[in-house]
PDB file of C-alpha atoms in Angstrom:
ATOM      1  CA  UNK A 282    -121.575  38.037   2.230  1.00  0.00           C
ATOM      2  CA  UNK A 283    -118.029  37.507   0.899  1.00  0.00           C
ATOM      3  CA  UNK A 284    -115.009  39.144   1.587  1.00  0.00           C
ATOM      4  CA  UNK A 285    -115.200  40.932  -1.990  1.00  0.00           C
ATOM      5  CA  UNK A 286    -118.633  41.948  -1.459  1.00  0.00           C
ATOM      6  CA  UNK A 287    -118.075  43.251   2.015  1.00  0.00           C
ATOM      7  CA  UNK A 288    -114.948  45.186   0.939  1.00  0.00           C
ATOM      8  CA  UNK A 289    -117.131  46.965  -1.795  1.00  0.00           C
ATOM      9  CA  UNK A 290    -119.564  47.442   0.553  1.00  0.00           C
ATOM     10  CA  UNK A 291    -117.624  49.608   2.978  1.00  0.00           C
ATOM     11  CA  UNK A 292    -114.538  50.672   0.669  1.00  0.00           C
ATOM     12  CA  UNK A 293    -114.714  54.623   0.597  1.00  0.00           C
ATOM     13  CA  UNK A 294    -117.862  54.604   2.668  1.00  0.00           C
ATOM     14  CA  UNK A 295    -117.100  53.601   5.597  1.00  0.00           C
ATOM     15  CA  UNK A 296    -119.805  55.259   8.567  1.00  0.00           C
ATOM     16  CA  UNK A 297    -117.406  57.352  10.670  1.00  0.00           C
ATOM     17  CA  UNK A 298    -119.669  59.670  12.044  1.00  0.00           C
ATOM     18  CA  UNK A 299    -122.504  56.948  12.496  1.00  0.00           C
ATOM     19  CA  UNK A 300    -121.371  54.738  15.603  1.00  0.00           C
ATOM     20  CA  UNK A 301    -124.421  52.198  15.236  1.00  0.00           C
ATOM     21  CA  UNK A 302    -123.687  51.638  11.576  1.00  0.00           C
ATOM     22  CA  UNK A 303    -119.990  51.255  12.205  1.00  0.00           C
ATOM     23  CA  UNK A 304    -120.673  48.967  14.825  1.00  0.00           C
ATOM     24  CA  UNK A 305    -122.464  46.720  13.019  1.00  0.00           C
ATOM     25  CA  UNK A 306    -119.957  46.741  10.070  1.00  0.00           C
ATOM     26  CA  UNK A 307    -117.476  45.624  12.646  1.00  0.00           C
ATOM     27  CA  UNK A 308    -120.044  42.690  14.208  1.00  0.00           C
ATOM     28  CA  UNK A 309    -120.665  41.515  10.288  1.00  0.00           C
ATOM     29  CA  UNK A 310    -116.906  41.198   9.756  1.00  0.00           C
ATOM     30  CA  UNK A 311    -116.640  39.145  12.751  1.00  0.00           C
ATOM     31  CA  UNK A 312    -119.633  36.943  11.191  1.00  0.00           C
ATOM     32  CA  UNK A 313    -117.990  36.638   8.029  1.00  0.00           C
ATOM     33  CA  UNK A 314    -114.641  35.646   9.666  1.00  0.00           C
ATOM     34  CA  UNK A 315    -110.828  35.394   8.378  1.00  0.00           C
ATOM     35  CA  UNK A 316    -109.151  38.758   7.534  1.00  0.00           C
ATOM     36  CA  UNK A 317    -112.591  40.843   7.133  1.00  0.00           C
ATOM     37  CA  UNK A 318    -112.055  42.215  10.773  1.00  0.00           C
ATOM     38  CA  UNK A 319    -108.589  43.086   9.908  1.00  0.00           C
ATOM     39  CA  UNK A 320    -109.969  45.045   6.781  1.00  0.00           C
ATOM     40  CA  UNK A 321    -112.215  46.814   8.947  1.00  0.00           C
ATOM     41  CA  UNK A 322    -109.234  47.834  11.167  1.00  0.00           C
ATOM     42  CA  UNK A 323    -108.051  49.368   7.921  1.00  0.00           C
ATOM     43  CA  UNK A 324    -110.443  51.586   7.687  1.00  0.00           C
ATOM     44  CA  UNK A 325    -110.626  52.452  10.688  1.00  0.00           C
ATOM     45  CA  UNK A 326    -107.123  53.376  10.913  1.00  0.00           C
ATOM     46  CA  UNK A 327    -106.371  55.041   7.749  1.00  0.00           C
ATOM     47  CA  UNK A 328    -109.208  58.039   7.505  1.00  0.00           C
ATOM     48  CA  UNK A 329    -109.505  59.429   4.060  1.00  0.00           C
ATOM     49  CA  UNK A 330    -109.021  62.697   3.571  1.00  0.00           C
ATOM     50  CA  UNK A 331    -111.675  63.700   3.465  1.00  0.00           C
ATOM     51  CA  UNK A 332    -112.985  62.504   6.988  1.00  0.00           C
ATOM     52  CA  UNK A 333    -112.311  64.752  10.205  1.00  0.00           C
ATOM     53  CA  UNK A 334    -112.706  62.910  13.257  1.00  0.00           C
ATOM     54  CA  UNK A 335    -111.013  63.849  16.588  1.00  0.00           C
ATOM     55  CA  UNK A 336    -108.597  61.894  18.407  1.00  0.00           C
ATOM     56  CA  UNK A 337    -110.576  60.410  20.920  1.00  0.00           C
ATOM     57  CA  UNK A 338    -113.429  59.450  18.805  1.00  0.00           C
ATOM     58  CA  UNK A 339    -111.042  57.803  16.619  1.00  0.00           C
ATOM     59  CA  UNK A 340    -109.451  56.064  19.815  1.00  0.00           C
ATOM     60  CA  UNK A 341    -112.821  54.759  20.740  1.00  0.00           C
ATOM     61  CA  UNK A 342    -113.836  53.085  17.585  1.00  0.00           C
ATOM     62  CA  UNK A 343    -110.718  51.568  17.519  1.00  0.00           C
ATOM     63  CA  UNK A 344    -110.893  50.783  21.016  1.00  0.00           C
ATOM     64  CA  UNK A 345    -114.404  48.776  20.860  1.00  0.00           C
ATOM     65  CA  UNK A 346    -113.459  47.190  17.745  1.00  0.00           C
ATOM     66  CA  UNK A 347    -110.350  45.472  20.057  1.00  0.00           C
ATOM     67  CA  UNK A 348    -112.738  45.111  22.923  1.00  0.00           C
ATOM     68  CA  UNK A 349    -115.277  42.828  20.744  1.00  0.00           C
ATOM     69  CA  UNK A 350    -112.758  40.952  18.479  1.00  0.00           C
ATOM     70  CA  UNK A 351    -109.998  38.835  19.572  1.00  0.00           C
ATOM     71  CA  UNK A 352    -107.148  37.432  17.750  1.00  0.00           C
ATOM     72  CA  UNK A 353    -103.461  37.275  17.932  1.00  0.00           C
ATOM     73  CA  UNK A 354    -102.739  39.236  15.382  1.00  0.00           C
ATOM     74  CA  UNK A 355    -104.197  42.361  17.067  1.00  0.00           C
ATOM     75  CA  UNK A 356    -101.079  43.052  19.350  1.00  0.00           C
ATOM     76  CA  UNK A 357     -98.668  42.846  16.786  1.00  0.00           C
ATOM     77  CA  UNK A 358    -100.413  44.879  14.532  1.00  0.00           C
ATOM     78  CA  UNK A 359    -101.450  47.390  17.588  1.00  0.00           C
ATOM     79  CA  UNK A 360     -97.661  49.809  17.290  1.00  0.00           C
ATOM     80  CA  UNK A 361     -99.047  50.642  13.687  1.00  0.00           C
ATOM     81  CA  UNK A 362    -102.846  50.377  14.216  1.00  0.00           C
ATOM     82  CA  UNK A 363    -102.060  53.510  16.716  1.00  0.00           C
ATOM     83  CA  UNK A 364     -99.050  55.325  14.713  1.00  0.00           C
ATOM     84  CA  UNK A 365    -102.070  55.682  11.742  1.00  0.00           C
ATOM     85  CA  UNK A 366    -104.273  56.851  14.181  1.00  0.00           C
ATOM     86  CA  UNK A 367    -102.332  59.258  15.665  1.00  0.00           C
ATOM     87  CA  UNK A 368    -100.685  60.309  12.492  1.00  0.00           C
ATOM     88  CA  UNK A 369     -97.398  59.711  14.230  1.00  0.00           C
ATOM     89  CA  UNK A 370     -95.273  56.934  11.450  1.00  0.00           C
ATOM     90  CA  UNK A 371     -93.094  54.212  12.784  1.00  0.00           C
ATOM     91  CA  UNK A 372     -89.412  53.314  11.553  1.00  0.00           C
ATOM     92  CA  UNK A 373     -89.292  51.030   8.450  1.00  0.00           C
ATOM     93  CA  UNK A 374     -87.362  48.742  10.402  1.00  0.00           C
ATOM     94  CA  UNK A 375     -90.660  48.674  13.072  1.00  0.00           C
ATOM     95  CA  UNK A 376     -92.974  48.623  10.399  1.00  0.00           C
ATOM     96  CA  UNK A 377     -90.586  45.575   8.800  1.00  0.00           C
ATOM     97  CA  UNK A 378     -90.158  44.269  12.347  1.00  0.00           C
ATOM     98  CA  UNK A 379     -94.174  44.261  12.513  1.00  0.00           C
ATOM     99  CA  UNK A 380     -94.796  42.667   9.309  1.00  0.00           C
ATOM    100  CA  UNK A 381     -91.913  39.687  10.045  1.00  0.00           C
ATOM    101  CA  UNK A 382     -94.073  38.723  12.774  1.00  0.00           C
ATOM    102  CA  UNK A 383     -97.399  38.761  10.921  1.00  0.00           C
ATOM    103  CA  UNK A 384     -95.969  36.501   8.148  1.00  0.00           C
ATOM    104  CA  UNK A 385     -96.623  33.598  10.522  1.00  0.00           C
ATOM    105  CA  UNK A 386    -100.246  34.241  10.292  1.00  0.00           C
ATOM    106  CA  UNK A 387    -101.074  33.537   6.492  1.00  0.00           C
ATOM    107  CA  UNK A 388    -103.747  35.448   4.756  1.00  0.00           C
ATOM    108  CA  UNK A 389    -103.667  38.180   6.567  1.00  0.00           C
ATOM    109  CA  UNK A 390    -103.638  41.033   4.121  1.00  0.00           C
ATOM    110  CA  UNK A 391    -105.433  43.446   5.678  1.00  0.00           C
ATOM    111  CA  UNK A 392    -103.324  43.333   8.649  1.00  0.00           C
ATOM    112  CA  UNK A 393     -99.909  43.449   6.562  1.00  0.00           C
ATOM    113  CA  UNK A 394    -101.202  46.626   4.893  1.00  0.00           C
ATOM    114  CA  UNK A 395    -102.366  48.346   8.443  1.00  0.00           C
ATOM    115  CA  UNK A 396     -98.268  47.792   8.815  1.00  0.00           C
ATOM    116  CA  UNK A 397     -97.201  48.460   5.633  1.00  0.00           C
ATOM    117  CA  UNK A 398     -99.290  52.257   5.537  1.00  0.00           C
ATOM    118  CA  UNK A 399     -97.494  53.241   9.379  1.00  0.00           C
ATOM    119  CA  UNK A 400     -94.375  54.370   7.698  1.00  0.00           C
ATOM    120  CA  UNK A 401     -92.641  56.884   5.103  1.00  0.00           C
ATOM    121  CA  UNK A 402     -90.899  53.827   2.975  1.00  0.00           C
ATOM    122  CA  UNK A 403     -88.723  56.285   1.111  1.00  0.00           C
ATOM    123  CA  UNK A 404     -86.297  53.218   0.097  1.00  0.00           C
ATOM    124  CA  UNK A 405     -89.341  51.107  -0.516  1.00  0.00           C
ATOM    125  CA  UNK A 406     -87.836  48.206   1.214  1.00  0.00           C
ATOM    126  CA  UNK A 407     -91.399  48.083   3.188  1.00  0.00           C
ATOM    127  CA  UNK A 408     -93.408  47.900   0.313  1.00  0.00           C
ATOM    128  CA  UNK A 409     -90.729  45.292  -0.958  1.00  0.00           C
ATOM    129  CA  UNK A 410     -90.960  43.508   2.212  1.00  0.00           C
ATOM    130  CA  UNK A 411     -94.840  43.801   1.987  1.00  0.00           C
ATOM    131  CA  UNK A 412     -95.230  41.881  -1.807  1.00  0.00           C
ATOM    132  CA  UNK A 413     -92.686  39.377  -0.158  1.00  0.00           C
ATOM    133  CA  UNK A 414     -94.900  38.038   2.208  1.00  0.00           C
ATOM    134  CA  UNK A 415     -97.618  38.344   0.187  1.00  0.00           C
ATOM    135  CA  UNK A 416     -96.215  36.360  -2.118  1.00  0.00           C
ATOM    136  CA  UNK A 417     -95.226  33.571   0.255  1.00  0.00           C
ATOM    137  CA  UNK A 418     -99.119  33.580   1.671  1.00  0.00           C
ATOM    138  CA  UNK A 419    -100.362  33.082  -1.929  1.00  0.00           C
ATOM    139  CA  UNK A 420     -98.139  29.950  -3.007  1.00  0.00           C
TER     140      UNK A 420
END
């Protein structure tokens, strides 16, 4: 499966309530590699609307996805991973802070937009920061 096909796959249907059929979304992004488990981080962080889950259900799914995937990337993007979750928004400077750090590690889109999501951006100097890097990754 390809990223594109994986992203349709779970893109506004992600399995919330159904902890086997998350799980394995999470193991087939860590089959399918490069910024897929990031993109399932996304989703994980930033519910839709119309999703309720509690706190510490939400903690634990994005606790075991950190417990079975490991990269780098995960403890810079961790401050806004948990500001989404807990619906408590980070500084622009932290977000831009976060996202100067994750510009090191190209292609990471997914991650950059966990970031870019953790904070108000009333100046839009994070979203401005946010098509900067992406711009760097894609020349």
């Amino acid at each position: 499966m390809t990223y594109q096909e994986f992203y349709t796959h779970i893109d506004c249907r992600f399995p919330y309530h159904d902890t086997a059929a998350w799980q394995q979304l999470i193991a087939q992004s860590l089959e399918i590699g490069g910024d897929v488990p990031f993109l399932v981080l996304h989703e994980i962080c930033r519910l839709p609307t119309s999703v309720t889950l509690n706190i510490e259900q939400h903690l634990a799914m994005y606790a075991y996805w950190k417990t079975v995937f490991s990269h780098c990337v995960q403890d810079i993007v961790e401050p806004a991973s948990l500001a989404l979750i807990q619906r408590q928004l980070l500084s622009d400077a932290d977000v831009i802070y976060i996202m100067e750090q994750l510009r090191a590690y190209s292609q990471q889109y997914s991650a950059l937009q966990v970031a870019l999501f953790a904070c108000v951006d009333e100046q839009g100097v994070v979203d401005a920061k946010y098509e900067e890097i992406a711009s760097e990754w894609q020349r």
